[in-house]
Amino acid sequence: MSKLALLGGEKAVTTEPHSVGHHRSPMWESGKAADWEEFSEAFAAKMQVEYALPVSSGQVALNSALVAAQAGPGDEVIVPSFTWIASVSCIMHNNAVPIFADVDPKTYTVDPEDVRRKITHRTKAIIAVDLYGHPAYLKELLAIAREHDIVLIEDSAQATGAYVDGEIVGGIADITCFSFAGKPIAATSGGVMTTNSREYYERGALGGQHPSTLSKILTNSDLLKYASTGGYGDNHRIDRYAMTVAYEALETFEEANDARIANCDLLAQELSKVKGITPPYVEPGVKHVYHMFSSLYNEEELGVPRETFVKAINAEGVTALTYVNSANFLFHPGGKPMPSGPIHHRAVFQEKNVYGHGCPFQCPHYTGEADYSIGSLPVTEKLVDQEFNFLQPHLSAPNGPDQMEQVLDAVTKVVDNIGDLEGYQID
């Protein structure tokens, strides 16, 4: 009888398994496929922050951040309504209640003074959104968070590489969340949660990482006991292919940002001379990375509805849409107009019954009353009827001054002939 390999004998199986090898991309053989720890360290270094937790999407990064902040049943999280739904749905995913604050009319980011007014003893966190690539008022919000012992979470999905007073976003707030799909660091999917707090890093990982990952990064014995279930059971793990694509983009995204900023600065300068159009405002000391180029349309001055103006711009060859309101759905093939408006106007919040039985809004643990009434956020409700956006395909390299001139020509052509659109009906 042959000797067991464990005791020094020959192995019974002498060939390597081949079930996957012949399907592998050359990328894996080249050694360029990203390693989780290596990517985490590289991302943290680029964002000048202690810890980076790669996850499967920007929304999952926000979910992880709220797990880190220990937001849950009975808690409130303050967030703008002028945003994408992921900034808000993550709150309900954690069974907390969104409390909407109004936004600043110039930057479209959450108004610190309205945040202060909305804080109660139930407030667990603030989510500040860097909308369209312009950072929120992070220093002011951080001071408010410190004053009330709550957590400041920054949704920087659209603002990777933005700066405030010379400091890159990622380590200014208590926790910052990034997204990759269609964003400055472009990949098929994925996101990252960053923080300078070891506690937030470890608690955020409990949102759902592989047990082997948790066993490496968890140092808190009270948290380590959850490692064998991958934390609290969700799958927040980033896809390795997406991580590899993001790793490559990490080396070049700032150069791409700078090219887009140069284009947008030129476009803003020229559009400021066009009747009825207000180009983006940039706060002093801020580096705006222009995920979108958002302007305001003055219907009173130009005399036709914004949706008509936006459709005319599209007909001239420039992709334009409104991000928060219904026109967002009018320019996609097969898309149907649908009730929209700011987030607090949507059916989910008007009905207050996400999970059935009124939860989380009528959860027995919740003692407050969330106000989602129409008219409760006057600045937000005005902006959604004014804003329109140009998208990155027109703004980013290899586009340059010549392409910006064409975008400007399209806008001025429509404005100069705006009277021809009076009475035009959108199908």
GROMACS .gro file of C-alpha atoms in nm:
model
  427
    1MET     CA    1   0.000   0.000   0.000
    2SER     CA    2   0.140   0.341  -0.097
    3LYS     CA    3   0.231   0.593   0.171
    4LEU     CA    4  -0.007   0.885   0.237
    5ALA     CA    5   0.111   1.218   0.094
    6LEU     CA    6   0.037   1.380   0.428
    7LEU     CA    7   0.297   1.152   0.582
    8GLY     CA    8   0.558   1.205   0.312
    9GLY     CA    9   0.436   0.984   0.028
   10GLU     CA   10   0.368   1.068  -0.337
   11LYS     CA   11   0.050   1.258  -0.428
   12ALA     CA   12  -0.220   1.058  -0.602
   13VAL     CA   13  -0.310   1.349  -0.835
   14THR     CA   14  -0.014   1.476  -1.034
   15THR     CA   15  -0.180   1.694  -1.302
   16GLU     CA   16  -0.303   2.050  -1.258
   17PRO     CA   17  -0.680   2.108  -1.298
   18HIS     CA   18  -0.775   2.249  -1.639
   19SER     CA   19  -1.147   2.323  -1.606
   20VAL     CA   20  -1.106   2.701  -1.633
   21GLY     CA   21  -0.757   2.763  -1.765
   22HIS     CA   22  -0.832   2.750  -2.137
   23HIS     CA   23  -1.107   3.009  -2.092
   24ARG     CA   24  -0.888   3.261  -1.913
   25SER     CA   25  -0.829   3.603  -2.060
   26PRO     CA   26  -0.464   3.687  -2.133
   27MET     CA   27  -0.508   3.960  -1.872
   28TRP     CA   28  -0.501   3.701  -1.594
   29GLU     CA   29  -0.189   3.533  -1.733
   30SER     CA   30  -0.011   3.867  -1.771
   31GLY     CA   31  -0.029   3.935  -1.399
   32LYS     CA   32  -0.228   4.256  -1.456
   33ALA     CA   33  -0.545   4.133  -1.286
   34ALA     CA   34  -0.598   4.343  -0.975
   35ASP     CA   35  -0.540   4.204  -0.629
   36TRP     CA   36  -0.801   4.318  -0.370
   37GLU     CA   37  -0.548   4.432  -0.112
   38GLU     CA   38  -0.321   4.595  -0.369
   39PHE     CA   39  -0.610   4.786  -0.524
   40SER     CA   40  -0.738   4.893  -0.181
   41GLU     CA   41  -0.398   5.034  -0.089
   42ALA     CA   42  -0.354   5.209  -0.424
   43PHE     CA   43  -0.699   5.367  -0.408
   44ALA     CA   44  -0.645   5.485  -0.051
   45ALA     CA   45  -0.310   5.635  -0.145
   46LYS     CA   46  -0.459   5.820  -0.443
   47MET     CA   47  -0.738   5.964  -0.228
   48GLN     CA   48  -0.496   6.044   0.057
   49VAL     CA   49  -0.695   5.843   0.310
   50GLU     CA   50  -0.609   5.561   0.551
   51TYR     CA   51  -0.856   5.293   0.442
   52ALA     CA   52  -1.037   5.195   0.123
   53LEU     CA   53  -1.300   4.919   0.105
   54PRO     CA   54  -1.377   4.806  -0.253
   55VAL     CA   55  -1.739   4.700  -0.303
   56SER     CA   56  -1.974   4.606  -0.585
   57SER     CA   57  -2.128   4.949  -0.657
   58GLY     CA   58  -2.161   5.306  -0.539
   59GLN     CA   59  -2.491   5.229  -0.373
   60VAL     CA   60  -2.334   4.938  -0.188
   61ALA     CA   61  -2.059   5.175  -0.073
   62LEU     CA   62  -2.334   5.392   0.077
   63ASN     CA   63  -2.496   5.086   0.236
   64SER     CA   64  -2.159   4.994   0.387
   65ALA     CA   65  -2.114   5.349   0.515
   66LEU     CA   66  -2.447   5.337   0.696
   67VAL     CA   67  -2.358   4.999   0.844
   68ALA     CA   68  -2.034   5.161   0.962
   69ALA     CA   69  -2.232   5.448   1.115
   70GLN     CA   70  -2.464   5.193   1.281
   71ALA     CA   71  -2.771   5.361   1.133
   72GLY     CA   72  -3.079   5.143   1.166
   73PRO     CA   73  -3.440   5.116   1.284
   74GLY     CA   74  -3.560   5.431   1.457
   75ASP     CA   75  -3.275   5.645   1.323
   76GLU     CA   76  -3.293   5.938   1.084
   77VAL     CA   77  -3.040   6.020   0.812
   78ILE     CA   78  -3.043   6.368   0.656
   79VAL     CA   79  -2.998   6.374   0.278
   80PRO     CA   80  -3.085   6.604  -0.015
   81SER     CA   81  -3.385   6.528  -0.235
   82PHE     CA   82  -3.208   6.681  -0.536
   83THR     CA   83  -3.005   6.369  -0.615
   84TRP     CA   84  -3.015   6.020  -0.762
   85ILE     CA   85  -3.228   5.766  -0.575
   86ALA     CA   86  -2.927   5.559  -0.457
   87SER     CA   87  -2.829   5.840  -0.218
   88VAL     CA   88  -3.163   5.783  -0.044
   89SER     CA   89  -3.254   5.418  -0.094
   90CYS     CA   90  -2.944   5.310   0.098
   91ILE     CA   91  -3.102   5.467   0.408
   92MET     CA   92  -3.417   5.259   0.376
   93HIS     CA   93  -3.208   4.950   0.301
   94ASN     CA   94  -3.074   4.992   0.653
   95ASN     CA   95  -3.427   5.044   0.791
   96ALA     CA   96  -3.359   5.407   0.881
   97VAL     CA   97  -3.574   5.702   0.772
   98PRO     CA   98  -3.459   5.966   0.518
   99ILE     CA   99  -3.506   6.326   0.629
  100PHE     CA  100  -3.473   6.560   0.333
  101ALA     CA  101  -3.286   6.889   0.354
  102ASP     CA  102  -3.297   7.162   0.092
  103VAL     CA  103  -3.003   7.251  -0.131
  104ASP     CA  104  -2.798   7.558  -0.205
  105PRO     CA  105  -2.932   7.722  -0.525
  106LYS     CA  106  -2.585   7.781  -0.670
  107THR     CA  107  -2.404   7.450  -0.611
  108TYR     CA  108  -2.711   7.220  -0.592
  109THR     CA  109  -2.552   7.055  -0.286
  110VAL     CA  110  -2.716   7.021   0.053
  111ASP     CA  111  -2.758   7.346   0.248
  112PRO     CA  112  -2.570   7.323   0.582
  113GLU     CA  113  -2.813   7.556   0.756
  114ASP     CA  114  -3.114   7.348   0.654
  115VAL     CA  115  -2.927   7.038   0.768
  116ARG     CA  116  -2.880   7.204   1.106
  117ARG     CA  117  -3.254   7.277   1.123
  118LYS     CA  118  -3.342   6.914   1.047
  119ILE     CA  119  -3.125   6.753   1.317
  120THR     CA  120  -3.309   6.577   1.601
  121HIS     CA  121  -3.208   6.335   1.876
  122ARG     CA  122  -3.286   6.059   1.622
  123THR     CA  123  -3.032   6.182   1.364
  124LYS     CA  124  -2.756   5.927   1.308
  125ALA     CA  125  -2.585   6.060   0.996
  126ILE     CA  126  -2.579   6.318   0.718
  127ILE     CA  127  -2.532   6.213   0.355
  128ALA     CA  128  -2.388   6.501   0.152
  129VAL     CA  129  -2.399   6.450  -0.226
  130ASP     CA  130  -2.130   6.598  -0.453
  131LEU     CA  131  -2.383   6.645  -0.731
  132TYR     CA  132  -2.254   6.663  -1.090
  133GLY     CA  133  -1.895   6.671  -0.962
  134HIS     CA  134  -1.909   6.976  -0.734
  135PRO     CA  135  -1.820   6.890  -0.372
  136ALA     CA  136  -2.073   6.965  -0.102
  137TYR     CA  137  -1.999   7.216   0.177
  138LEU     CA  138  -1.793   6.953   0.356
  139LYS     CA  139  -1.609   7.169   0.608
  140GLU     CA  140  -1.931   7.334   0.729
  141LEU     CA  141  -2.116   7.002   0.741
  142LEU     CA  142  -1.832   6.834   0.928
  143ALA     CA  143  -1.844   7.106   1.193
  144ILE     CA  144  -2.218   7.048   1.233
  145ALA     CA  145  -2.166   6.672   1.254
  146ARG     CA  146  -1.903   6.716   1.526
  147GLU     CA  147  -2.129   6.952   1.718
  148HIS     CA  148  -2.407   6.692   1.728
  149ASP     CA  149  -2.193   6.374   1.744
  150ILE     CA  150  -2.325   6.234   1.417
  151VAL     CA  151  -2.149   6.085   1.115
  152LEU     CA  152  -2.087   6.279   0.792
  153ILE     CA  153  -2.105   6.052   0.486
  154GLU     CA  154  -2.007   6.197   0.150
  155ASP     CA  155  -2.163   6.055  -0.166
  156SER     CA  156  -1.884   6.135  -0.410
  157ALA     CA  157  -2.001   5.900  -0.685
  158GLN     CA  158  -1.986   6.184  -0.939
  159ALA     CA  159  -1.689   6.373  -0.797
  160THR     CA  160  -1.390   6.139  -0.790
  161GLY     CA  161  -1.083   6.362  -0.804
  162ALA     CA  162  -1.260   6.679  -0.690
  163TYR     CA  163  -1.080   6.902  -0.439
  164VAL     CA  164  -1.176   7.137  -0.158
  165ASP     CA  165  -0.911   7.392  -0.056
  166GLY     CA  166  -0.638   7.175  -0.205
  167GLU     CA  167  -0.758   6.853  -0.039
  168ILE     CA  168  -0.891   6.570  -0.253
  169VAL     CA  169  -1.230   6.428  -0.159
  170GLY     CA  170  -1.209   6.092   0.011
  171GLY     CA  171  -1.073   6.179   0.352
  172ILE     CA  172  -1.250   6.505   0.439
  173ALA     CA  173  -1.582   6.356   0.555
  174ASP     CA  174  -1.597   6.077   0.812
  175ILE     CA  175  -1.677   5.834   0.531
  176THR     CA  176  -1.673   5.889   0.154
  177CYS     CA  177  -1.837   5.670  -0.110
  178PHE     CA  178  -1.729   5.637  -0.473
  179SER     CA  179  -1.883   5.471  -0.778
  180PHE     CA  180  -1.719   5.339  -1.095
  181ALA     CA  181  -1.997   5.268  -1.349
  182GLY     CA  182  -1.997   5.563  -1.590
  183LYS     CA  183  -1.801   5.778  -1.345
  184PRO     CA  184  -1.456   5.950  -1.349
  185ILE     CA  185  -1.285   5.618  -1.265
  186ALA     CA  186  -1.481   5.424  -1.523
  187ALA     CA  187  -1.541   5.050  -1.489
  188THR     CA  188  -1.828   4.814  -1.563
  189SER     CA  189  -1.937   4.822  -1.198
  190GLY     CA  190  -1.793   4.868  -0.852
  191GLY     CA  191  -1.733   5.131  -0.591
  192VAL     CA  192  -1.525   5.209  -0.284
  193MET     CA  193  -1.591   5.328   0.071
  194THR     CA  194  -1.304   5.531   0.219
  195THR     CA  195  -1.240   5.653   0.572
  196ASN     CA  196  -0.964   5.753   0.812
  197SER     CA  197  -1.134   5.557   1.092
  198ARG     CA  198  -1.035   5.197   1.152
  199GLU     CA  199  -1.365   5.141   1.333
  200TYR     CA  200  -1.573   5.264   1.038
  201TYR     CA  201  -1.359   5.060   0.798
  202GLU     CA  202  -1.413   4.737   0.990
  203ARG     CA  203  -1.780   4.796   1.058
  204GLY     CA  204  -1.839   4.891   0.694
  205ALA     CA  205  -1.683   4.564   0.584
  206LEU     CA  206  -1.946   4.377   0.787
  207GLY     CA  207  -2.200   4.490   0.528
  208GLY     CA  208  -2.093   4.187   0.325
  209GLN     CA  209  -1.743   4.069   0.236
  210HIS     CA  210  -1.603   3.718   0.190
  211PRO     CA  211  -1.520   3.548   0.522
  212SER     CA  212  -1.156   3.515   0.417
  213THR     CA  213  -1.139   3.891   0.356
  214LEU     CA  214  -1.299   3.971   0.689
  215SER     CA  215  -1.066   3.734   0.872
  216LYS     CA  216  -0.774   3.941   0.743
  217ILE     CA  217  -0.902   4.293   0.804
  218LEU     CA  218  -1.102   4.260   1.127
  219THR     CA  219  -0.901   4.334   1.440
  220ASN     CA  220  -1.191   4.404   1.675
  221SER     CA  221  -1.281   4.078   1.850
  222ASP     CA  222  -1.641   4.194   1.891
  223LEU     CA  223  -1.667   4.216   1.511
  224LEU     CA  224  -1.451   3.915   1.419
  225LYS     CA  225  -1.723   3.678   1.539
  226TYR     CA  226  -1.928   3.783   1.233
  227ALA     CA  227  -1.656   3.691   0.982
  228SER     CA  228  -1.772   3.335   0.918
  229THR     CA  229  -2.104   3.461   0.776
  230GLY     CA  230  -1.938   3.724   0.560
  231GLY     CA  231  -2.056   3.991   0.802
  232TYR     CA  232  -2.430   4.046   0.807
  233GLY     CA  233  -2.493   3.822   0.508
  234ASP     CA  234  -2.513   4.053   0.205
  235ASN     CA  235  -2.275   4.021  -0.087
  236HIS     CA  236  -2.092   4.353  -0.123
  237ARG     CA  237  -1.786   4.205  -0.295
  238ILE     CA  238  -1.645   4.382  -0.600
  239ASP     CA  239  -1.616   4.192  -0.926
  240ARG     CA  240  -1.250   4.125  -1.002
  241TYR     CA  241  -1.277   4.223  -1.366
  242ALA     CA  242  -1.434   4.558  -1.274
  243MET     CA  243  -1.168   4.610  -1.011
  244THR     CA  244  -0.895   4.546  -1.267
  245VAL     CA  245  -1.044   4.798  -1.510
  246ALA     CA  246  -1.076   5.052  -1.227
  247TYR     CA  247  -0.716   4.990  -1.124
  248GLU     CA  248  -0.599   5.081  -1.473
  249ALA     CA  249  -0.819   5.393  -1.474
  250LEU     CA  250  -0.681   5.497  -1.136
  251GLU     CA  251  -0.358   5.594  -1.309
  252THR     CA  252  -0.515   5.821  -1.571
  253PHE     CA  253  -0.846   5.956  -1.439
  254GLU     CA  254  -0.701   6.285  -1.311
  255GLU     CA  255  -0.560   6.364  -1.654
  256ALA     CA  256  -0.904   6.291  -1.803
  257ASN     CA  257  -1.066   6.510  -1.536
  258ASP     CA  258  -0.835   6.800  -1.619
  259ALA     CA  259  -0.914   6.778  -1.990
  260ARG     CA  260  -1.287   6.779  -1.917
  261ILE     CA  261  -1.253   7.070  -1.674
  262ALA     CA  262  -1.073   7.277  -1.940
  263ASN     CA  263  -1.356   7.210  -2.185
  264CYS     CA  264  -1.625   7.292  -1.930
  265ASP     CA  265  -1.454   7.610  -1.814
  266LEU     CA  266  -1.447   7.731  -2.174
  267LEU     CA  267  -1.810   7.634  -2.228
  268ALA     CA  268  -1.921   7.804  -1.905
  269GLN     CA  269  -1.742   8.125  -1.998
  270GLU     CA  270  -1.918   8.145  -2.335
  271LEU     CA  271  -2.261   8.029  -2.215
  272SER     CA  272  -2.262   8.304  -1.953
  273LYS     CA  273  -2.316   8.543  -2.246
  274VAL     CA  274  -2.626   8.360  -2.375
  275LYS     CA  275  -2.970   8.494  -2.287
  276GLY     CA  276  -3.175   8.279  -2.050
  277ILE     CA  277  -2.895   8.035  -1.961
  278THR     CA  278  -2.701   8.027  -1.632
  279PRO     CA  279  -2.392   7.799  -1.653
  280PRO     CA  280  -2.257   7.605  -1.354
  281TYR     CA  281  -2.130   7.792  -1.050
  282VAL     CA  282  -1.803   7.683  -0.890
  283GLU     CA  283  -1.741   7.767  -0.526
  284PRO     CA  284  -1.403   7.938  -0.456
  285GLY     CA  285  -1.140   7.684  -0.354
  286VAL     CA  286  -1.327   7.398  -0.521
  287LYS     CA  287  -1.214   7.180  -0.811
  288HIS     CA  288  -1.536   7.082  -0.991
  289VAL     CA  289  -1.483   6.769  -1.206
  290TYR     CA  290  -1.802   6.804  -1.416
  291HIS     CA  291  -1.952   6.457  -1.422
  292MET     CA  292  -2.223   6.655  -1.598
  293PHE     CA  293  -2.235   7.015  -1.712
  294SER     CA  294  -2.550   7.145  -1.545
  295SER     CA  295  -2.703   7.481  -1.634
  296LEU     CA  296  -3.025   7.660  -1.544
  297TYR     CA  297  -3.289   7.749  -1.803
  298ASN     CA  298  -3.501   8.061  -1.759
  299GLU     CA  299  -3.841   7.980  -1.910
  300GLU     CA  300  -3.980   8.322  -1.822
  301GLU     CA  301  -3.707   8.491  -2.026
  302LEU     CA  302  -3.708   8.252  -2.323
  303GLY     CA  303  -4.081   8.189  -2.343
  304VAL     CA  304  -4.102   7.813  -2.413
  305PRO     CA  305  -4.096   7.517  -2.173
  306ARG     CA  306  -3.760   7.380  -2.073
  307GLU     CA  307  -3.849   7.035  -2.210
  308THR     CA  308  -3.906   7.188  -2.554
  309PHE     CA  309  -3.572   7.370  -2.535
  310VAL     CA  310  -3.392   7.050  -2.432
  311LYS     CA  311  -3.551   6.851  -2.714
  312ALA     CA  312  -3.443   7.119  -2.961
  313ILE     CA  313  -3.085   7.099  -2.830
  314ASN     CA  314  -3.090   6.722  -2.883
  315ALA     CA  315  -3.216   6.770  -3.238
  316GLU     CA  316  -2.911   6.990  -3.304
  317GLY     CA  317  -2.685   6.697  -3.213
  318VAL     CA  318  -2.603   6.765  -2.847
  319THR     CA  319  -2.714   6.509  -2.590
  320ALA     CA  320  -2.889   6.706  -2.319
  321LEU     CA  321  -3.130   6.598  -2.048
  322THR     CA  322  -3.260   6.686  -1.706
  323TYR     CA  323  -3.124   6.459  -1.439
  324VAL     CA  324  -3.382   6.483  -1.164
  325ASN     CA  325  -3.704   6.557  -1.352
  326SER     CA  326  -3.911   6.377  -1.614
  327ALA     CA  327  -3.724   6.496  -1.924
  328ASN     CA  328  -3.456   6.246  -1.824
  329PHE     CA  329  -3.680   5.977  -1.972
  330LEU     CA  330  -3.794   6.154  -2.289
  331PHE     CA  331  -3.478   6.110  -2.494
  332HIS     CA  332  -3.414   5.737  -2.461
  333PRO     CA  333  -3.547   5.512  -2.740
  334GLY     CA  334  -3.863   5.349  -2.613
  335GLY     CA  335  -3.859   5.550  -2.293
  336LYS     CA  336  -4.190   5.665  -2.150
  337PRO     CA  337  -4.260   5.991  -1.967
  338MET     CA  338  -4.332   5.912  -1.605
  339PRO     CA  339  -4.407   6.106  -1.286
  340SER     CA  340  -4.077   6.219  -1.145
  341GLY     CA  341  -3.963   6.543  -0.984
  342PRO     CA  342  -3.737   6.559  -0.678
  343ILE     CA  343  -3.700   6.238  -0.479
  344HIS     CA  344  -3.945   6.334  -0.204
  345HIS     CA  345  -4.220   6.373  -0.466
  346ARG     CA  346  -4.186   6.012  -0.583
  347ALA     CA  347  -4.450   5.751  -0.502
  348VAL     CA  348  -4.226   5.565  -0.256
  349PHE     CA  349  -4.216   5.867  -0.027
  350GLN     CA  350  -4.567   5.992  -0.083
  351GLU     CA  351  -4.704   5.648   0.009
  352LYS     CA  352  -4.452   5.585   0.292
  353ASN     CA  353  -4.473   5.209   0.259
  354VAL     CA  354  -4.148   5.068   0.123
  355TYR     CA  355  -4.145   4.724   0.286
  356GLY     CA  356  -4.514   4.690   0.366
  357HIS     CA  357  -4.691   4.765   0.694
  358GLY     CA  358  -4.566   5.125   0.667
  359CYS     CA  359  -4.201   5.037   0.731
  360PRO     CA  360  -3.956   5.197   0.786
  361PHE     CA  361  -4.160   5.516   0.830
  362GLN     CA  362  -4.404   5.367   1.081
  363CYS     CA  363  -4.160   5.127   1.241
  364PRO     CA  364  -4.233   5.081   1.614
  365HIS     CA  365  -3.878   5.199   1.683
  366TYR     CA  366  -3.934   5.528   1.497
  367THR     CA  367  -4.084   5.809   1.702
  368GLY     CA  368  -4.060   6.090   1.446
  369GLU     CA  369  -4.269   6.206   1.151
  370ALA     CA  370  -4.091   6.253   0.818
  371ASP     CA  371  -4.226   6.545   0.615
  372TYR     CA  372  -4.234   6.464   0.243
  373SER     CA  373  -4.503   6.716   0.154
  374ILE     CA  374  -4.502   6.902  -0.176
  375GLY     CA  375  -4.359   7.247  -0.111
  376SER     CA  376  -4.142   7.140   0.183
  377LEU     CA  377  -3.815   7.199  -0.009
  378PRO     CA  378  -3.867   7.521  -0.209
  379VAL     CA  379  -3.517   7.554  -0.357
  380THR     CA  380  -3.507   7.190  -0.467
  381GLU     CA  381  -3.854   7.213  -0.618
  382LYS     CA  382  -3.759   7.523  -0.817
  383LEU     CA  383  -3.428   7.382  -0.943
  384VAL     CA  384  -3.580   7.063  -1.083
  385ASP     CA  385  -3.784   7.276  -1.322
  386GLN     CA  386  -3.482   7.479  -1.436
  387GLU     CA  387  -3.179   7.252  -1.466
  388PHE     CA  388  -3.056   7.079  -1.781
  389ASN     CA  389  -2.733   6.893  -1.844
  390PHE     CA  390  -2.479   6.816  -2.113
  391LEU     CA  391  -2.322   6.472  -2.081
  392GLN     CA  392  -1.964   6.349  -2.081
  393PRO     CA  393  -1.950   6.227  -2.443
  394HIS     CA  394  -1.947   6.596  -2.542
  395LEU     CA  395  -1.728   6.714  -2.254
  396SER     CA  396  -1.441   6.468  -2.223
  397ALA     CA  397  -1.127   6.419  -2.431
  398PRO     CA  398  -1.061   6.386  -2.716
  399ASN     CA  399  -1.318   6.666  -2.743
  400GLY     CA  400  -1.159   7.008  -2.726
  401PRO     CA  401  -1.227   7.376  -2.806
  402ASP     CA  402  -1.369   7.297  -3.151
  403GLN     CA  403  -1.631   7.064  -3.006
  404MET     CA  404  -1.715   7.314  -2.730
  405GLU     CA  405  -1.770   7.573  -3.001
  406GLN     CA  406  -2.018   7.339  -3.169
  407VAL     CA  407  -2.207   7.283  -2.843
  408LEU     CA  408  -2.221   7.660  -2.797
  409ASP     CA  409  -2.341   7.702  -3.156
  410ALA     CA  410  -2.624   7.456  -3.090
  411VAL     CA  411  -2.739   7.646  -2.782
  412THR     CA  412  -2.720   7.990  -2.942
  413LYS     CA  413  -2.898   7.863  -3.254
  414VAL     CA  414  -3.190   7.738  -3.045
  415VAL     CA  415  -3.200   8.052  -2.830
  416ASP     CA  416  -3.182   8.283  -3.133
  417ASN     CA  417  -3.475   8.097  -3.293
  418ILE     CA  418  -3.669   8.026  -2.974
  419GLY     CA  419  -3.980   8.201  -3.104
  420ASP     CA  420  -4.018   7.930  -3.370
  421LEU     CA  421  -4.080   7.678  -3.090
  422GLU     CA  422  -4.381   7.854  -2.938
  423GLY     CA  423  -4.668   7.609  -2.932
  424TYR     CA  424  -4.447   7.310  -3.017
  425GLN     CA  425  -4.589   6.991  -2.866
  426ILE     CA  426  -4.362   6.709  -2.745
  427ASP     CA  427  -4.500   6.372  -2.855
   0.00000   0.00000   0.00000
